[in-house]
CSV table of C-alpha atoms in Angstrom, one decimal:
chain,number,residue,atom,x,y,z
A,30,MET,CA,0.0,0.0,0.0
A,31,THR,CA,2.6,2.5,1.0
A,32,ALA,CA,5.1,3.8,-1.6
A,33,PRO,CA,8.6,4.5,-0.4
A,34,VAL,CA,9.5,8.2,-0.5
A,35,CYS,CA,13.1,9.4,-0.4
A,36,THR,CA,13.8,12.6,1.5
A,37,SER,CA,17.1,14.1,2.7
A,38,ALA,CA,17.8,14.3,6.4
A,39,SER,CA,18.4,18.0,6.2
A,40,ALA,CA,15.0,18.6,4.6
A,41,ALA,CA,13.2,16.8,7.4
A,42,ALA,CA,15.2,18.7,10.1
A,43,ALA,CA,13.7,19.8,13.4
A,44,PRO,CA,13.0,23.5,12.6
A,45,ALA,CA,10.1,22.4,10.4
A,46,ARG,CA,8.6,20.4,13.2
A,47,GLN,CA,8.8,23.2,15.6
A,48,THR,CA,6.3,25.3,13.7
A,49,LEU,CA,3.8,22.5,13.2
A,50,PRO,CA,0.7,21.8,15.4
A,51,HIS,CA,1.0,18.2,14.4
A,52,PRO,CA,4.3,16.4,13.5
A,53,ARG,CA,3.1,15.1,10.1
A,54,LEU,CA,1.4,18.3,9.0
A,55,ALA,CA,3.2,20.3,6.2
A,56,PRO,CA,4.9,23.5,7.4
A,57,ALA,CA,2.9,25.8,5.1
A,58,SER,CA,-0.4,24.7,6.5
A,59,ALA,CA,0.2,26.2,9.9
A,60,SER,CA,1.0,29.6,8.4
A,61,LEU,CA,-1.6,29.7,5.6
A,62,TYR,CA,-4.6,28.1,7.3
A,63,PRO,CA,-4.4,28.3,11.1
A,64,SER,CA,-8.0,26.9,11.1
A,65,PHE,CA,-6.8,23.8,9.3
A,66,ALA,CA,-4.0,23.3,11.8
A,67,SER,CA,-6.4,23.6,14.7
A,68,TYR,CA,-8.9,21.3,13.0
A,69,VAL,CA,-6.2,18.6,12.6
A,70,ARG,CA,-5.0,19.0,16.2
A,71,ALA,CA,-8.6,18.6,17.5
A,72,ARG,CA,-9.8,15.8,15.2
A,73,HIS,CA,-6.7,13.8,14.4
A,74,PRO,CA,-7.4,10.9,16.9
A,75,ALA,CA,-11.0,10.4,15.6
A,76,LEU,CA,-10.0,10.6,12.0
A,77,LEU,CA,-7.1,8.1,12.6
A,78,ARG,CA,-9.6,5.7,14.1
A,79,THR,CA,-11.7,6.0,10.9
A,80,ALA,CA,-8.6,5.4,8.8
A,81,ARG,CA,-7.7,2.3,10.9
A,82,SER,CA,-11.2,0.9,10.3
A,83,LEU,CA,-10.5,1.1,6.5
A,84,THR,CA,-7.2,-0.8,6.5
A,85,ALA,CA,-5.6,-3.5,8.7
A,86,ASN,CA,-2.1,-2.0,8.9
A,87,PRO,CA,-1.7,0.9,11.3
A,88,SER,CA,1.1,2.4,9.1
A,89,ASP,CA,-1.2,2.3,6.1
A,90,ALA,CA,-3.9,3.9,8.1
A,91,GLU,CA,-1.6,6.8,9.0
A,92,ASP,CA,-0.6,7.2,5.3
A,93,LEU,CA,-4.2,7.1,4.3
A,94,LEU,CA,-5.1,9.8,6.7
A,95,GLN,CA,-2.2,12.0,5.6
A,96,THR,CA,-3.3,11.6,2.0
A,97,ALA,CA,-6.9,12.6,2.9
A,98,LEU,CA,-5.7,15.5,5.0
A,99,ALA,CA,-3.5,16.7,2.1
A,100,LYS,CA,-6.6,16.6,-0.2
A,101,THR,CA,-8.6,18.5,2.4
A,102,TYR,CA,-5.8,21.1,2.7
A,103,VAL,CA,-5.8,21.7,-1.0
A,104,ALA,CA,-9.6,22.2,-1.0
A,105,TRP,CA,-9.7,24.2,2.3
A,106,GLU,CA,-10.7,27.5,0.7
A,107,ARG,CA,-13.4,25.8,-1.3
A,108,ILE,CA,-15.1,24.1,1.7
A,109,GLU,CA,-17.9,26.4,2.6
A,110,ASP,CA,-19.4,24.7,5.6
A,111,HIS,CA,-16.6,24.0,8.1
A,112,ARG,CA,-19.1,22.2,10.3
A,113,ALA,CA,-19.1,19.4,7.7
A,114,LEU,CA,-15.3,18.9,7.7
A,115,ASP,CA,-15.4,15.5,9.3
A,116,GLY,CA,-17.7,14.2,6.5
A,117,TYR,CA,-15.4,15.8,3.9
A,118,VAL,CA,-12.3,14.1,5.4
A,119,ARG,CA,-14.1,10.8,5.8
A,120,ARG,CA,-15.2,10.9,2.2
A,121,ALA,CA,-11.6,11.6,1.2
A,122,LEU,CA,-10.4,8.7,3.3
A,123,LEU,CA,-12.9,6.4,1.6
A,124,ASN,CA,-12.3,7.6,-1.9
A,125,THR,CA,-8.5,7.3,-1.4
A,126,ARG,CA,-8.8,3.8,0.0
A,127,THR,CA,-11.1,2.8,-2.9
A,128,SER,CA,-8.5,4.1,-5.4
A,129,GLN,CA,-5.7,2.2,-3.6
A,130,TRP,CA,-7.8,-0.9,-3.7
A,131,ARG,CA,-8.6,-0.5,-7.4
A,132,ARG,CA,-4.9,0.1,-8.3
A,133,ARG,CA,-3.6,-2.9,-6.4
A,134,ARG,CA,-1.6,-5.1,-8.6
A,135,VAL,CA,-2.8,-8.6,-9.4
A,136,ASP,CA,0.1,-11.0,-10.0
A,137,GLU,CA,-0.2,-13.1,-13.1
A,138,PHE,CA,2.2,-15.7,-14.1
A,139,ALA,CA,2.8,-17.1,-17.5
A,140,CYS,CA,3.2,-20.8,-17.9
A,141,ASP,CA,4.2,-23.1,-20.7
A,142,GLU,CA,0.9,-25.1,-20.7
A,143,LEU,CA,-2.5,-24.2,-19.6
A,144,PRO,CA,-3.9,-26.4,-16.8
A,145,GLU,CA,-6.6,-28.5,-18.3
A,146,PRO,CA,-9.0,-30.7,-16.4
A,147,GLU,CA,-8.5,-34.4,-16.8
A,148,PRO,CA,-10.9,-35.6,-19.5
A,149,ARG,CA,-13.5,-38.1,-18.4
A,150,PRO,CA,-13.3,-41.4,-20.2
A,151,GLY,CA,-15.4,-41.2,-23.4
A,152,ALA,CA,-16.4,-37.5,-22.8
A,153,ASP,CA,-14.9,-36.3,-26.1
A,154,ASP,CA,-15.7,-39.4,-28.2
A,155,PRO,CA,-18.8,-38.8,-30.3
A,156,ALA,CA,-19.4,-42.5,-30.6
A,157,GLU,CA,-19.4,-42.9,-26.8
A,158,ARG,CA,-21.8,-40.0,-26.4
A,159,GLN,CA,-24.2,-41.5,-29.0
A,160,ALA,CA,-24.0,-44.9,-27.4
A,161,LEU,CA,-24.9,-43.3,-24.0
A,162,ARG,CA,-27.9,-41.5,-25.7
A,163,ASP,CA,-29.1,-44.7,-27.3
A,164,ALA,CA,-28.8,-46.6,-24.0
A,165,MET,CA,-30.8,-43.9,-22.2
A,166,TRP,CA,-33.6,-44.0,-24.8
A,167,ARG,CA,-33.8,-47.8,-24.6
A,168,ALA,CA,-34.1,-47.5,-20.8
A,169,ILE,CA,-36.8,-44.8,-21.2
A,170,MET,CA,-38.7,-47.0,-23.7
A,171,ARG,CA,-38.7,-49.8,-21.0
A,172,LEU,CA,-40.6,-47.5,-18.6
A,173,PRO,CA,-44.4,-47.7,-18.4
A,174,ALA,CA,-46.1,-45.4,-20.9
A,175,ARG,CA,-47.3,-42.9,-18.3
A,176,GLN,CA,-43.9,-42.6,-16.6
A,177,ARG,CA,-42.2,-42.4,-20.0
A,178,ALA,CA,-44.5,-39.5,-21.1
A,179,MET,CA,-43.8,-37.6,-17.8
A,180,VAL,CA,-40.0,-38.1,-18.0
A,181,VAL,CA,-39.9,-37.0,-21.7
A,182,LEU,CA,-42.1,-33.9,-20.9
A,183,ARG,CA,-40.1,-33.0,-17.8
A,184,TYR,CA,-36.5,-33.6,-18.9
A,185,TYR,CA,-36.5,-33.6,-22.7
A,186,GLU,CA,-39.2,-31.0,-23.3
A,187,ASP,CA,-38.1,-29.0,-20.2
A,188,LEU,CA,-41.6,-28.4,-18.9
A,189,SER,CA,-42.3,-27.6,-15.3
A,190,GLU,CA,-44.2,-30.1,-13.1
A,191,ALA,CA,-47.3,-27.9,-13.4
A,192,GLN,CA,-47.1,-27.7,-17.2
A,193,THR,CA,-46.5,-31.5,-17.4
A,194,ALA,CA,-49.6,-32.1,-15.2
A,195,GLU,CA,-51.6,-29.8,-17.3
A,196,GLN,CA,-50.5,-31.5,-20.6
A,197,LEU,CA,-51.4,-35.0,-19.2
A,198,GLY,CA,-54.5,-34.0,-17.3
A,199,VAL,CA,-53.2,-35.2,-13.9
A,200,SER,CA,-52.3,-33.5,-10.6
A,201,VAL,CA,-48.8,-32.1,-9.9
A,202,GLY,CA,-48.5,-34.6,-7.0
A,203,THR,CA,-49.0,-37.4,-9.5
A,204,VAL,CA,-46.3,-36.0,-11.8
A,205,LYS,CA,-43.9,-35.7,-8.9
A,206,SER,CA,-44.4,-39.3,-7.6
A,207,ALA,CA,-44.4,-40.9,-11.1
A,208,VAL,CA,-41.3,-39.0,-12.2
A,209,SER,CA,-39.6,-40.0,-8.9
A,210,ARG,CA,-40.4,-43.7,-9.5
A,211,ALA,CA,-39.3,-43.4,-13.1
A,212,LEU,CA,-35.9,-41.9,-12.2
A,213,GLY,CA,-35.5,-44.7,-9.6
A,214,LYS,CA,-36.0,-47.3,-12.3
A,215,LEU,CA,-33.5,-45.5,-14.6
A,216,ARG,CA,-30.9,-45.5,-11.9
A,217,GLU,CA,-31.3,-49.2,-11.4
A,218,ASP,CA,-31.3,-50.0,-15.2
A,219,PRO,CA,-28.4,-52.4,-15.8
A,220,GLU,CA,-27.6,-51.0,-19.2
A,221,LEU,CA,-27.2,-47.5,-17.8
A,222,SER,CA,-25.1,-48.6,-14.8
A,223,LEU,CA,-22.6,-50.2,-17.2
A,224,SER,CA,-22.1,-46.9,-19.1
A,225,ARG,CA,-21.4,-44.9,-15.9
């Protein structure tokens, strides 16, 4: 999250810190906007708690707050209602965190071969697929006529239970029980169990 920043030791010397109301506040802010400096002194602990709720790392939370305060400082003259400053800073915290989250890098690794799932036996063989379809139709043809009609309407014509009941002039409960018995017979069919 945090980007390393290089500064010289002389640039960050103690004289700059002596004029600041808060150690991490830029020197110009104290002289240009005393109200900003007093706001930061008063609200820093509460705003830091908000920043810590947005990120797990305390150092990242401090950096997040500093970025939001810098954005607030730049817009200080444009903010008309200073009673709504907490809301402005919180929105800056949230927007900054969202931008950081969107910019995060996703590691992608190139590989020589794409990982492919292991093929099932006979899954790609058209002859095997046709043999399975034929076995399924033979098993369906061995069902009683009423069960066969319900299975075909439900699973081959893709009708709902209510539509199937309406087509055959029976109740939905009859369709449910008959289809359940038919599926049980298909599961026990010896020709289908060999092809599994």
